[in-house]
């Protein structure tokens, strides 16, 4: 970044007047260059995204067809929705490590509700969302009431849930015809309407999960950036003492963030269950880390250097585009984590290292 | 006459187009205590940063002990003999470490010190450090339990002996060392400084407190707009120095003006701030400004935060406008019309830089978001208008309502915090140490703004007697969590001739 280097400044100024004029000119130049540099950093992720799209399209024209682009979005929708939940908890100064486990156990809960309890989609979806909210509430109770540090409370919850989801079926995956621990055979099946959440596309183009992601993105962006509640959520995370002294109900705001985070993770689990059509004990393995990465890459979007919902969604899409493009170019699957890590390191270096100097 | 120890000639420093220092020149002699005065933004901290090696000056020359001095790092400045103690001394140690450990932190980080250090060695060397500068501190005490004054002394002792292999320091730079010290603690610090001066140490002393400077300084240098605007030899004429500093004549002091007193807004009876504290009564009237002073830890903040619902009330009854008042949270207090700007505005009022809410307008709007939003949505128009009104009323100097609160000087930050609670009507306004890090010019403007509102009661906590006299109609003293009689001027008043108390009842216990 040549725009960031300062010219060496002369120590002696023999004639004051000319020195001042030079000074003013130099200041104007510095200010202009600083503006350009700031603008570049703010749009860096978008520019890179555009460059990736262009590059992959040139290398492999099939990349740019609508079907492939929609499948990228469908692929990142769960991570983006979970990332939005992480973003909310980051906004209140916390961190929800349990989202991956909530999503995974929501897959199991949805399957159990339909296959064992024989519920339909209209009972299953609210039930699973309520499960997510309940987990969020327990997290909040641990953090807000018992004062357990966020990371520890949600880490403990993560372990608890990954164990809990195995208990009802004695560790078996849930699919139609499951034999229960007491020997009985489960009679239910996946509701066909439930499967539409994961498999239907509006007008045959836009998958339902992409629509859900868009709804989450827009509504949470508006909530966090444009409403009183959003400002108070950020106030709680920015300076909890100041927020409380200004009359903000900080404990309730933290609880709200964790409950929303739990519900979003449950929504992610519903989408996975509807796509896979069975309750797999090993689902949701890398969800937590991918969602956290999306939220952190989001810090670099618009150079905001703070959690923001739009950035998180863009971060998730960015990683999705990169992985899809590389796969099309026949990059082996085992390079994926390396690519994700490199993007994250690059985004954080861009945000903190380069952005800091001019502010 | 011996040449001066330190000569600063025509030093300049610019940041992104603003001139923080614009040809500052002065010198400091050996064994001389020089006060550096200046409003916020005058260039004091920039100069300190240059002298302590944090910043490299753009231009000008500095001569230390006859040699050109251009430190590129704090360590280099330290080795050359400049010891700096920065304003915040909370960070000189780490809770859980003893005082001896905190003293030796610099040595622990020194590559030349031995790899293994026994507790005995640490203790012995720490004691030697203290003996060298003649400061007594409890070496085995946990740093967390150390009072603010001892932290300051610890920081001084460590700064003075940071570089044992180099020659002993010639110059000690102190930045607002008494900001969180009581009068008695300050005197202890002054005794030590005066003794160090006798040993030949020069001190550059930065402070807003004229009482400190009167007790200590041989000379006062006044900075304005990055240049030396005046130099004053002892006896220092502080009113002239302050006028030079703010660039205009001082407004007549407001203290002593007894204003007609309105109805009793706050009536507290048999109030107890702690289980062991003596009960006391307190009444504050509409249109009245009452200051509570006392030593650090005496209960000033406790009183305010109890009235604000942060701490539960131990015993007693409070009436607000005749109605029973017992807040269980700040939110309840605010709803009842009692508002408070807490001590240390960075911690108690402001959002961090780059975080939503760090703009001037959102600093003001934080408690008013419910009232200023439409069905929960914020469109920004109301916040902007309210901020513009506040900027005009309190003459807040900022580039606009969207300016980051962190781009403002301390005085303007404090005005923004006051504007926050001025933006909606309240019955009782409480300000805890509202003049911390606020220069004299801004202080006068804040006092005028506080006193301009006559429809509410105001309670101000300050450890600075001078500030209390400047702002209040009535001064109360709190000690050991209970209000004391204030018939006698505070014995620790350093100015020697304590100003007479303003008219009015000296304390509220009488009735």
PDB file of N, CA and C in Angstrom, chain B residues 252-255 259 289 394 418 434-435 440-453 460 466-472:
ATOM      1  N   UNK B 252     -16.074  35.958  35.903  1.00  0.00           N
ATOM      2  CA  UNK B 252     -16.082  36.069  37.364  1.00  0.00           C
ATOM      3  C   UNK B 252     -16.546  34.750  37.980  1.00  0.00           C
ATOM      4  N   UNK B 253     -15.940  34.357  39.086  1.00  0.00           N
ATOM      5  CA  UNK B 253     -16.314  33.064  39.673  1.00  0.00           C
ATOM      6  C   UNK B 253     -17.769  33.075  40.117  1.00  0.00           C
ATOM      7  N   UNK B 254     -18.380  31.934  39.978  1.00  0.00           N
ATOM      8  CA  UNK B 254     -19.802  31.866  40.272  1.00  0.00           C
ATOM      9  C   UNK B 254     -20.052  31.591  41.748  1.00  0.00           C
ATOM     10  N   UNK B 255     -19.044  31.051  42.442  1.00  0.00           N
ATOM     11  CA  UNK B 255     -19.259  30.672  43.829  1.00  0.00           C
ATOM     12  C   UNK B 255     -19.590  31.909  44.658  1.00  0.00           C
ATOM     13  N   UNK B 259     -28.288  31.817  45.094  1.00  0.00           N
ATOM     14  CA  UNK B 259     -29.460  31.991  44.255  1.00  0.00           C
ATOM     15  C   UNK B 259     -30.698  31.673  45.073  1.00  0.00           C
ATOM     16  N   UNK B 289     -27.067  24.164  43.474  1.00  0.00           N
ATOM     17  CA  UNK B 289     -25.966  23.279  43.110  1.00  0.00           C
ATOM     18  C   UNK B 289     -25.202  22.937  44.390  1.00  0.00           C
ATOM     19  N   UNK B 394     -23.812  24.462  24.503  1.00  0.00           N
ATOM     20  CA  UNK B 394     -22.656  24.248  25.371  1.00  0.00           C
ATOM     21  C   UNK B 394     -21.343  24.595  24.666  1.00  0.00           C
ATOM     22  N   UNK B 418     -22.526  16.004  29.581  1.00  0.00           N
ATOM     23  CA  UNK B 418     -23.498  16.873  30.240  1.00  0.00           C
ATOM     24  C   UNK B 418     -24.705  17.083  29.318  1.00  0.00           C
ATOM     25  N   UNK B 434     -16.987  15.822  37.505  1.00  0.00           N
ATOM     26  CA  UNK B 434     -17.219  16.261  36.124  1.00  0.00           C
ATOM     27  C   UNK B 434     -16.059  17.048  35.524  1.00  0.00           C
ATOM     28  N   UNK B 435     -15.061  17.393  36.312  1.00  0.00           N
ATOM     29  CA  UNK B 435     -13.992  18.229  35.768  1.00  0.00           C
ATOM     30  C   UNK B 435     -12.680  17.472  35.592  1.00  0.00           C
ATOM     31  N   UNK B 440      -9.275  24.637  32.197  1.00  0.00           N
ATOM     32  CA  UNK B 440      -9.958  25.698  32.936  1.00  0.00           C
ATOM     33  C   UNK B 440     -11.012  26.399  32.100  1.00  0.00           C
ATOM     34  N   UNK B 441     -10.710  26.604  30.806  1.00  0.00           N
ATOM     35  CA  UNK B 441     -11.664  27.289  29.947  1.00  0.00           C
ATOM     36  C   UNK B 441     -12.957  26.512  29.815  1.00  0.00           C
ATOM     37  N   UNK B 442     -12.822  25.223  29.503  1.00  0.00           N
ATOM     38  CA  UNK B 442     -14.009  24.383  29.355  1.00  0.00           C
ATOM     39  C   UNK B 442     -14.717  24.238  30.696  1.00  0.00           C
ATOM     40  N   UNK B 443     -13.941  24.203  31.777  1.00  0.00           N
ATOM     41  CA  UNK B 443     -14.542  24.067  33.100  1.00  0.00           C
ATOM     42  C   UNK B 443     -15.493  25.222  33.368  1.00  0.00           C
ATOM     43  N   UNK B 444     -15.042  26.443  33.043  1.00  0.00           N
ATOM     44  CA  UNK B 444     -15.892  27.611  33.269  1.00  0.00           C
ATOM     45  C   UNK B 444     -17.184  27.493  32.463  1.00  0.00           C
ATOM     46  N   UNK B 445     -17.062  27.005  31.228  1.00  0.00           N
ATOM     47  CA  UNK B 445     -18.260  26.879  30.391  1.00  0.00           C
ATOM     48  C   UNK B 445     -19.202  25.805  30.935  1.00  0.00           C
ATOM     49  N   UNK B 446     -18.618  24.715  31.438  1.00  0.00           N
ATOM     50  CA  UNK B 446     -19.453  23.650  31.995  1.00  0.00           C
ATOM     51  C   UNK B 446     -20.158  24.151  33.254  1.00  0.00           C
ATOM     52  N   UNK B 447     -19.419  24.883  34.079  1.00  0.00           N
ATOM     53  CA  UNK B 447     -20.029  25.421  35.303  1.00  0.00           C
ATOM     54  C   UNK B 447     -21.192  26.340  34.939  1.00  0.00           C
ATOM     55  N   UNK B 448     -20.964  27.191  33.951  1.00  0.00           N
ATOM     56  CA  UNK B 448     -22.037  28.103  33.539  1.00  0.00           C
ATOM     57  C   UNK B 448     -23.249  27.319  33.056  1.00  0.00           C
ATOM     58  N   UNK B 449     -22.995  26.246  32.301  1.00  0.00           N
ATOM     59  CA  UNK B 449     -24.120  25.448  31.786  1.00  0.00           C
ATOM     60  C   UNK B 449     -24.857  24.750  32.914  1.00  0.00           C
ATOM     61  N   UNK B 450     -24.099  24.241  33.903  1.00  0.00           N
ATOM     62  CA  UNK B 450     -24.733  23.569  35.035  1.00  0.00           C
ATOM     63  C   UNK B 450     -25.613  24.553  35.783  1.00  0.00           C
ATOM     64  N   UNK B 451     -25.083  25.765  35.966  1.00  0.00           N
ATOM     65  CA  UNK B 451     -25.794  26.732  36.790  1.00  0.00           C
ATOM     66  C   UNK B 451     -26.900  27.453  36.041  1.00  0.00           C
ATOM     67  N   UNK B 452     -26.937  27.265  34.713  1.00  0.00           N
ATOM     68  CA  UNK B 452     -27.960  27.967  33.935  1.00  0.00           C
ATOM     69  C   UNK B 452     -29.345  27.376  34.150  1.00  0.00           C
ATOM     70  N   UNK B 453     -29.392  26.109  34.514  1.00  0.00           N
ATOM     71  CA  UNK B 453     -30.697  25.474  34.685  1.00  0.00           C
ATOM     72  C   UNK B 453     -31.138  25.631  36.128  1.00  0.00           C
ATOM     73  N   UNK B 460     -23.036  17.506  42.935  1.00  0.00           N
ATOM     74  CA  UNK B 460     -21.772  17.252  42.249  1.00  0.00           C
ATOM     75  C   UNK B 460     -20.771  16.667  43.234  1.00  0.00           C
ATOM     76  N   UNK B 466     -11.206  23.381  45.237  1.00  0.00           N
ATOM     77  CA  UNK B 466     -11.254  24.558  44.365  1.00  0.00           C
ATOM     78  C   UNK B 466     -12.416  24.445  43.372  1.00  0.00           C
ATOM     79  N   UNK B 467     -12.577  23.248  42.801  1.00  0.00           N
ATOM     80  CA  UNK B 467     -13.669  23.021  41.858  1.00  0.00           C
ATOM     81  C   UNK B 467     -15.016  23.160  42.561  1.00  0.00           C
ATOM     82  N   UNK B 468     -15.091  22.586  43.761  1.00  0.00           N
ATOM     83  CA  UNK B 468     -16.341  22.642  44.512  1.00  0.00           C
ATOM     84  C   UNK B 468     -16.736  24.097  44.745  1.00  0.00           C
ATOM     85  N   UNK B 469     -15.747  24.933  45.108  1.00  0.00           N
ATOM     86  CA  UNK B 469     -16.064  26.326  45.383  1.00  0.00           C
ATOM     87  C   UNK B 469     -16.461  27.060  44.120  1.00  0.00           C
ATOM     88  N   UNK B 470     -15.905  26.638  43.003  1.00  0.00           N
ATOM     89  CA  UNK B 470     -16.216  27.335  41.758  1.00  0.00           C
ATOM     90  C   UNK B 470     -17.623  27.025  41.264  1.00  0.00           C
ATOM     91  N   UNK B 471     -18.132  25.848  41.591  1.00  0.00           N
ATOM     92  CA  UNK B 471     -19.394  25.445  40.973  1.00  0.00           C
ATOM     93  C   UNK B 471     -20.589  25.537  41.922  1.00  0.00           C
ATOM     94  N   UNK B 472     -20.357  25.392  43.236  1.00  0.00           N
ATOM     95  CA  UNK B 472     -21.496  25.082  44.103  1.00  0.00           C
ATOM     96  C   UNK B 472     -22.002  26.261  44.910  1.00  0.00           C
TER      97      UNK B 472
END
